[in-house]
Amino acid sequence: MPILGAVIAPHPPLIIPTVGRGREREVQATIDAYRTAAKQVAAWEPEALIITSPHQIMYTDYFHISPGRSAAGDMSTFGAPETRLTIRYDEGLREELVRRAESAGLRAGTLGERDPFLDHGTFLPLYFLREAGVDCPILRVGLSGFSPLDHYRLGQCITQAVETLGRKAVFIASGDLSHKLREDGPYGFAPEGPEFDCQITEAMAAGDFLRFLTMDPTLCDRAAECGLRSFQIMAGALDGLAVEAELLSYEGVTGVGYGVATFTVTGPNENRRFGEQCAELEQVRLAEKKVSEDPWVKLARLSLETYVKTGKRLERLPEGLPAEMTDRAAGAFVSLHAHGRLRGCIGTTGPTTGSVAWEIVQNAVSACSRDPRFIPVGVEELDSLEYGVDVLGQPEPISSPAELDVKKYGVIVSCGGRRGLLLPDLEGVDTVEQQIDIARQKGGISSREKYTLERFEVVRHL
C-alpha cells in the first residue's frame, strides 16, 4: 500500500520541554501517546511524510502547498529559539500533487506563500518524529475554506500522487480539537466544546471517517475546533482502505482538546468510500429541503439560477406569488450557504423596488455576484446552495441598547452618512454588545464616535 498509515496529532507547544519548562507534565498522557505514535511511524519506514496543518498558510479559495526545496522553523515565538528544525520538501511529490489537483478541478498549488517558516502545527509532529528517528522528505499542505468533500478530494489526489511515484508514505493530520472546554481556559467555555470532542474522538476511535465529513457546521464553529479539515484530507488519503484505528489519548485539561490517534492500513475496503457516501447523503438532504421551500425562497433560487446560467435577470415574476410579496414594498436580504458556510449575503435596509418580490430578485443576483467577500457563484455550485430570505420591517429609533434583543431585533448603527446593519438571530452573535460592535464596524464607525441606533424585526424564510 502506498499510504502505510496515518496519525492524528495535536500541536500544543507546551509539550516541548524547552517551551513547557515543567508545565508539560500537565499533559503527560498526550506526550506519551505522541511518542507511541512516532514509534509506530518509524516502524512503517516511510519514504515521505504528508503533513496538513491548520496553521500553514490558508486561503478561502485555494489549497496552498509549500514551495521550495527546504524550510526551517523554531520555537522562538514560544520562548525557545534554540529548539529548531530544518526539513526537506519532496519536490517530485509536490509537482505530481499539483497536477492531480488541477485535473480534479481543485484550486491548489504553490502560489501565495507569505512566510516559508515552519508553523507550529507542522513543527510539533516533526519534533517527535525526529526524536523517533524519522527523517524523510515532507509534503506540507494547508487547509482552505472549501467544503469537506473538497478537502476529502484533495486527500484522494495526494494518494494518487503517492501511487504514481511509487512512494511509501505516512499521513500526519495535525490539529487540536475544541478550544472551548473550560471557563478558565485561554478561550473560555461553550457547551458545544465538550460535545464536539466527544463526537470527534468517538469517530477517531472507530475509524469512522464519514463523521468527519458530516459533523454539524454550527456545532463545529461554536466549539472553535481546529483540526477537522486536516482530518478530512487525511480521510480522503485513506479512501477505500481498511484501517486499524487506535485512539491513544485524549486530554482537555488546559481548556483545549488534544487527541492522538493512529490508523494502520490493513488492505483495501470498498465500503470505506466515504466521499461518495457523504455526497449521496447531501444530495438527499438538499433535495428534501428544496421541496419544502416557500415562495420567497423559490423566487430567490429562480432569480439566482437564471442569472448564473444565462447572465440575464428575470424579466417577469412567476405567476401565483402571494399578495404580500407583490403588493408590499420592503427591504430584504438574500443569504446563500454552501456546505454549512456562508457563500454570499446582500440586502437592502429599505425598499428600492416596487415590491418585496422584485427586491428578492435584485438581491439574489447581488448575493451571488457582488458580495466582495466571495468570488461569483458558478454553475457547478448551484445544486449545493441553500437560501435564506429576510424581509425587513420598518426600522424604529431606540435610545438605548437595552431596547435590543439579539434574537428578535436587527440593529442599524448610524453616524453621519455611514450606516452598518446586522440581522437578528445570527450564529455566533450572542449578546447585544456583539451585535452593535459588528454593525458599527460594518459601517466603518469607530467606537469613539457618537452614533444612533435603530432596531427592526424580520420575517425569515429558509
XYZ file of C-alpha atoms in Angstrom:
462
model
C 0.000 0.000 0.000
C 1.423 3.438 -0.914
C -0.141 5.012 2.189
C 1.110 2.903 5.080
C -0.865 4.649 7.765
C -1.842 7.939 9.294
C -1.687 9.810 12.580
C -3.915 12.493 14.053
C -1.707 14.664 16.249
C -2.327 17.873 18.236
C 0.137 20.737 18.345
C 0.344 22.355 21.816
C 3.814 23.971 22.084
C 3.618 23.231 25.807
C 4.610 19.596 25.206
C 8.145 20.541 24.129
C 10.256 20.674 27.323
C 12.104 23.868 26.362
C 8.722 25.564 25.992
C 6.790 23.903 28.811
C 9.621 24.235 31.369
C 7.927 21.733 33.641
C 4.308 22.505 32.716
C 4.397 19.796 30.067
C 3.705 17.317 32.861
C 0.128 18.661 32.876
C -0.436 16.844 29.566
C 1.849 13.857 30.074
C -0.715 11.481 28.567
C -0.549 13.443 25.305
C 3.264 13.342 25.305
C 3.309 9.595 25.961
C 0.780 8.996 23.181
C 2.783 11.203 20.805
C 5.893 9.102 21.403
C 3.935 5.886 20.855
C 2.581 7.240 17.563
C 6.029 8.428 16.476
C 7.475 4.953 17.119
C 4.687 3.473 15.003
C 5.552 5.840 12.144
C 9.218 4.864 12.450
C 8.228 1.187 12.221
C 6.363 1.896 8.980
C 9.666 3.220 7.490
C 8.111 5.906 5.260
C 9.896 7.465 2.307
C 7.739 10.599 2.530
C 5.578 12.363 5.087
C 2.446 14.314 4.171
C 1.599 16.899 6.829
C -1.557 19.014 6.885
C -1.703 21.889 9.349
C -4.344 24.476 10.289
C -1.525 26.955 10.910
C 0.046 26.621 7.490
C -0.831 29.443 5.080
C -4.578 29.184 4.465
C -6.769 30.751 1.802
C -10.547 30.679 1.468
C -10.458 29.527 -2.158
C -7.084 27.818 -2.599
C -5.125 24.901 -1.125
C -1.583 26.127 -0.525
C 1.210 23.582 -0.922
C 4.581 24.778 0.354
C 7.114 25.516 -2.413
C 10.909 25.344 -2.408
C 13.485 22.695 -1.605
C 13.605 23.051 2.175
C 12.345 25.014 5.157
C 13.260 25.699 8.750
C 11.429 26.621 11.908
C 11.928 27.080 15.627
C 10.014 27.716 18.823
C 11.153 31.338 19.238
C 7.511 32.514 19.268
C 7.069 30.375 22.367
C 10.289 31.389 24.113
C 12.576 28.591 22.906
C 14.562 29.748 19.844
C 17.153 27.058 20.499
C 14.637 24.349 19.563
C 14.973 24.300 15.806
C 14.291 22.018 12.825
C 15.226 22.016 9.151
C 13.280 19.863 6.691
C 13.493 18.839 3.051
C 10.474 19.017 0.751
C 9.566 16.170 -1.609
C 9.612 18.248 -4.783
C 8.542 15.432 -7.095
C 5.575 14.514 -4.947
C 4.546 18.147 -4.740
C 4.629 18.585 -8.509
C 2.577 15.443 -9.026
C 0.026 16.548 -6.416
C -0.412 19.928 -8.107
C -1.039 18.158 -11.425
C -3.529 15.789 -9.838
C -5.386 18.579 -8.066
C -5.645 20.635 -11.248
C -7.008 17.618 -13.123
C -9.617 17.159 -10.380
C -10.718 20.794 -10.690
C -9.343 21.785 -7.291
C -7.736 25.175 -6.809
C -4.380 24.150 -5.366
C -0.730 24.960 -5.871
C 2.376 26.683 -4.598
C 1.347 30.299 -5.185
C 0.898 32.855 -2.435
C 3.449 31.821 0.158
C 3.693 34.628 2.732
C 6.083 33.009 5.197
C 8.263 29.924 4.493
C 8.926 29.445 8.223
C 7.552 26.187 9.647
C 4.350 26.806 11.583
C 3.973 25.132 14.967
C 1.250 22.849 13.618
C 3.907 21.345 11.359
C 6.799 21.689 13.797
C 5.278 19.755 16.719
C 4.688 16.435 14.910
C 8.098 16.666 13.244
C 9.770 17.265 16.602
C 8.538 13.937 17.958
C 9.107 12.128 14.667
C 12.723 13.285 14.601
C 13.057 12.093 18.195
C 11.901 8.653 16.965
C 14.391 8.683 14.089
C 12.042 9.603 11.237
C 13.786 11.995 8.845
C 12.396 11.819 5.318
C 11.187 14.441 2.796
C 7.969 16.320 3.559
C 4.887 17.385 1.604
C 3.357 20.293 3.542
C -0.259 21.135 2.752
C -2.535 23.875 4.054
C -6.284 23.887 4.581
C -8.889 26.086 2.876
C -12.410 27.431 3.058
C -13.631 24.771 0.625
C -16.208 22.145 1.529
C -15.498 18.957 3.497
C -15.827 16.992 0.245
C -13.223 19.169 -1.462
C -10.815 18.535 1.423
C -11.533 14.822 1.055
C -10.922 15.013 -2.697
C -7.553 16.668 -2.111
C -6.649 13.721 0.096
C -7.549 11.377 -2.748
C -5.276 13.389 -5.044
C -2.444 13.021 -2.522
C -2.755 9.239 -2.562
C -2.901 9.197 -6.363
C 0.319 11.242 -6.464
C 1.992 8.896 -3.980
C 0.928 5.865 -6.052
C 2.150 7.405 -9.313
C 5.636 7.982 -7.888
C 5.778 4.679 -6.014
C 6.431 6.318 -2.656
C 5.790 4.682 0.698
C 4.155 7.468 2.661
C 2.577 8.285 6.013
C -0.040 10.974 6.537
C 0.172 13.280 9.584
C -3.047 15.223 10.234
C -2.070 17.990 12.627
C -4.926 19.540 14.557
C -6.224 20.320 18.025
C -9.860 19.695 18.870
C -12.186 22.196 20.601
C -10.749 25.386 22.125
C -13.831 25.920 24.301
C -13.600 23.309 27.041
C -13.133 25.318 30.257
C -14.158 28.672 31.651
C -10.610 29.139 32.951
C -9.076 28.060 29.633
C -7.496 30.512 27.189
C -10.627 30.707 25.028
C -13.414 30.206 27.569
C -16.180 27.633 27.571
C -19.032 26.688 25.253
C -21.228 23.602 25.777
C -20.533 22.659 22.168
C -16.835 22.244 23.017
C -17.112 19.015 25.044
C -19.825 17.760 22.677
C -17.585 18.238 19.643
C -14.679 16.491 21.343
C -16.897 13.586 22.359
C -18.144 13.112 18.804
C -14.775 13.524 17.128
C -12.883 11.197 19.465
C -15.600 8.553 19.042
C -15.073 8.828 15.284
C -11.296 8.639 15.705
C -11.523 5.530 17.882
C -13.866 3.802 15.441
C -12.107 4.949 12.262
C -15.482 6.382 11.213
C -14.294 8.971 8.709
C -17.819 9.640 7.415
C -18.448 11.535 10.649
C -15.506 13.825 9.849
C -17.430 14.876 6.724
C -20.918 15.171 8.173
C -20.499 16.926 11.518
C -22.859 19.846 12.146
C -21.077 23.040 10.986
C -22.784 25.084 13.722
C -21.504 22.707 16.394
C -18.001 22.897 14.916
C -17.992 26.693 14.793
C -19.276 27.127 18.326
C -16.771 24.576 19.612
C -13.948 26.597 17.975
C -12.452 23.421 16.582
C -9.043 23.473 14.959
C -8.197 20.318 13.046
C -11.342 18.932 11.415
C -10.412 19.939 7.859
C -6.980 18.420 8.381
C -8.700 15.163 9.361
C -10.944 15.387 6.283
C -7.931 15.495 3.954
C -6.474 12.517 5.820
C -9.754 10.637 5.379
C -9.564 11.247 1.628
C -5.996 9.958 1.524
C -7.287 6.728 3.101
C -10.280 6.466 0.738
C -11.193 2.844 0.050
C -8.693 1.490 2.587
C -9.351 -0.587 5.684
C -7.624 0.749 8.776
C -6.920 -0.437 12.289
C -7.817 2.610 14.369
C -6.486 3.323 17.848
C -7.236 6.383 19.960
C -4.067 6.613 22.043
C -5.074 9.520 24.261
C -7.452 12.413 24.803
C -6.957 15.339 27.189
C -8.740 18.644 27.715
C -7.142 19.810 30.938
C -5.820 23.093 29.506
C -9.181 24.091 28.021
C -8.148 22.854 24.562
C -8.794 19.306 23.331
C -5.777 17.172 22.406
C -6.356 13.821 20.718
C -3.722 11.402 19.408
C -4.778 8.509 17.157
C -3.124 6.119 14.729
C -4.623 4.449 11.671
C -2.740 1.437 10.297
C -3.710 0.486 6.741
C -4.540 -3.228 6.521
C -5.791 -3.521 2.948
C -8.487 -2.347 0.524
C -12.129 -1.935 1.560
C -14.642 -0.679 -0.988
C -17.145 0.035 1.795
C -14.910 2.870 3.016
C -15.539 5.228 0.101
C -16.736 7.936 2.472
C -16.628 10.767 -0.046
C -19.199 9.014 -2.220
C -21.374 8.221 0.810
C -21.231 11.835 2.000
C -22.160 13.169 -1.447
C -25.174 10.861 -1.625
C -26.399 11.892 1.829
C -26.002 15.568 0.953
C -27.929 15.192 -2.298
C -30.846 13.597 -0.453
C -30.864 16.304 2.228
C -30.770 19.169 -0.265
C -33.480 17.598 -2.421
C -35.765 17.248 0.594
C -35.129 20.839 1.622
C -35.753 22.155 -1.891
C -39.181 20.513 -1.952
C -40.173 22.393 1.207
C -39.058 25.868 0.055
C -41.707 28.587 0.316
C -42.425 31.166 -2.462
C -39.887 33.672 -1.069
C -37.029 31.176 -1.200
C -38.184 29.675 -4.508
C -38.082 33.146 -6.072
C -34.564 33.776 -4.755
C -33.423 30.456 -6.218
C -35.111 31.107 -9.582
C -33.611 34.580 -9.832
C -30.097 33.435 -8.955
C -30.093 30.338 -11.149
C -31.451 32.292 -14.116
C -28.683 34.860 -13.758
C -25.853 32.343 -13.265
C -26.957 30.180 -16.191
C -27.831 32.948 -18.675
C -26.173 36.119 -17.430
C -29.576 37.805 -17.531
C -32.010 38.866 -14.802
C -35.608 37.712 -14.605
C -37.770 39.872 -16.848
C -41.105 38.951 -15.231
C -42.234 37.466 -11.969
C -43.643 33.933 -11.871
C -47.409 33.675 -11.535
C -49.160 32.817 -8.303
C -46.954 34.706 -5.851
C -48.643 35.740 -2.572
C -50.013 39.278 -2.460
C -47.702 40.147 0.418
C -44.789 39.658 -1.986
C -46.235 41.623 -4.901
C -48.318 44.335 -3.207
C -45.905 45.407 -0.494
C -42.516 47.126 -0.718
C -39.801 46.443 1.885
C -36.087 45.899 2.293
C -34.885 42.311 2.024
C -31.701 40.316 2.437
C -30.844 37.189 0.484
C -28.223 34.874 2.009
C -26.538 31.868 0.433
C -24.893 28.959 2.218
C -22.913 26.050 0.811
C -21.804 23.082 2.916
C -22.816 24.884 6.081
C -20.794 28.024 5.368
C -21.819 31.470 4.172
C -21.440 31.850 0.395
C -22.896 35.336 -0.047
C -25.296 37.800 1.536
C -26.595 41.092 0.126
C -29.646 43.115 1.056
C -31.361 46.460 1.286
C -32.397 48.187 4.512
C -35.460 49.717 2.848
C -37.380 49.266 -0.389
C -35.532 50.133 -3.593
C -38.024 48.478 -5.957
C -41.802 48.385 -6.206
C -42.336 45.169 -4.253
C -40.792 42.586 -1.949
C -40.717 40.168 -4.876
C -38.570 42.449 -7.055
C -36.399 43.223 -4.017
C -35.682 39.491 -3.708
C -34.957 39.172 -7.437
C -32.485 42.041 -7.294
C -30.726 40.970 -4.105
C -30.437 37.302 -5.046
C -28.422 38.333 -8.094
C -26.281 40.653 -5.970
C -25.682 37.953 -3.343
C -24.244 35.570 -5.933
C -22.210 38.104 -7.897
C -21.463 41.270 -5.907
C -20.570 40.209 -2.370
C -16.938 41.399 -2.155
C -16.060 38.617 0.291
C -16.596 35.878 -2.284
C -15.928 35.062 -5.908
C -19.110 34.902 -8.042
C -21.154 31.715 -7.815
C -20.518 29.257 -10.641
C -22.962 26.940 -12.406
C -21.309 23.926 -10.781
C -22.275 25.246 -7.327
C -25.995 25.696 -7.915
C -27.073 22.266 -6.668
C -25.226 22.757 -3.358
C -26.657 26.165 -2.438
C -29.106 26.780 0.389
C -31.066 30.041 0.513
C -32.396 32.363 3.161
C -34.618 35.422 2.668
C -35.144 38.016 5.389
C -37.884 40.601 4.798
C -37.272 43.653 6.966
C -39.852 45.518 8.975
C -39.797 49.301 9.341
C -36.766 50.430 11.423
C -37.570 52.401 14.583
C -35.182 54.638 16.556
C -34.174 53.481 20.036
C -32.389 55.361 22.791
C -30.517 52.518 24.472
C -29.026 49.056 23.773
C -31.383 47.831 26.495
C -34.161 48.032 23.909
C -32.436 45.413 21.726
C -32.762 41.633 21.736
C -30.306 39.757 19.504
C -32.835 37.026 18.755
C -35.787 39.300 17.960
C -34.362 42.554 16.569
C -31.788 43.514 13.989
C -29.836 46.717 14.541
C -28.770 49.695 12.414
C -25.884 51.817 13.697
C -25.607 55.268 12.085
C -23.108 58.110 12.252
C -23.471 60.919 9.728
C -23.861 59.266 6.352
C -22.375 55.953 7.478
C -24.598 53.028 8.428
C -23.977 49.466 9.485
C -26.697 46.831 9.717
C -26.822 43.403 11.317
C -29.719 40.982 11.077
C -31.153 39.313 14.190
C -30.675 35.722 15.347
C -27.322 35.039 13.691
C -24.997 32.172 14.585
C -22.177 33.314 16.851
C -23.823 36.611 17.802
C -24.994 36.009 21.351
C -25.034 39.440 23.003
C -26.320 42.921 22.206
C -22.773 44.244 22.608
C -21.515 41.889 19.904
C -24.399 42.812 17.650
C -23.754 46.548 17.942
C -19.977 46.164 17.531
C -20.300 44.125 14.349
C -22.858 46.508 12.832
C -20.726 49.512 13.806
C -17.629 48.018 12.209
C -19.554 47.172 9.035
C -20.456 50.853 8.780
C -16.870 51.984 9.361
C -17.879 53.692 12.599
C -15.351 53.977 15.415
C -16.324 53.066 18.972
C -15.197 56.594 19.965
C -17.723 58.244 17.660
C -21.240 59.167 18.697
C -23.772 57.049 16.877
C -27.505 56.401 16.875
C -29.339 53.096 16.983
C -32.390 51.733 15.221
C -33.979 48.339 15.565
C -36.125 46.309 13.207
C -37.809 42.941 13.040
C -37.596 40.489 10.179
C -39.663 37.673 8.763
C -37.202 34.905 7.940
C -37.762 32.383 5.167
C -35.437 29.339 4.977
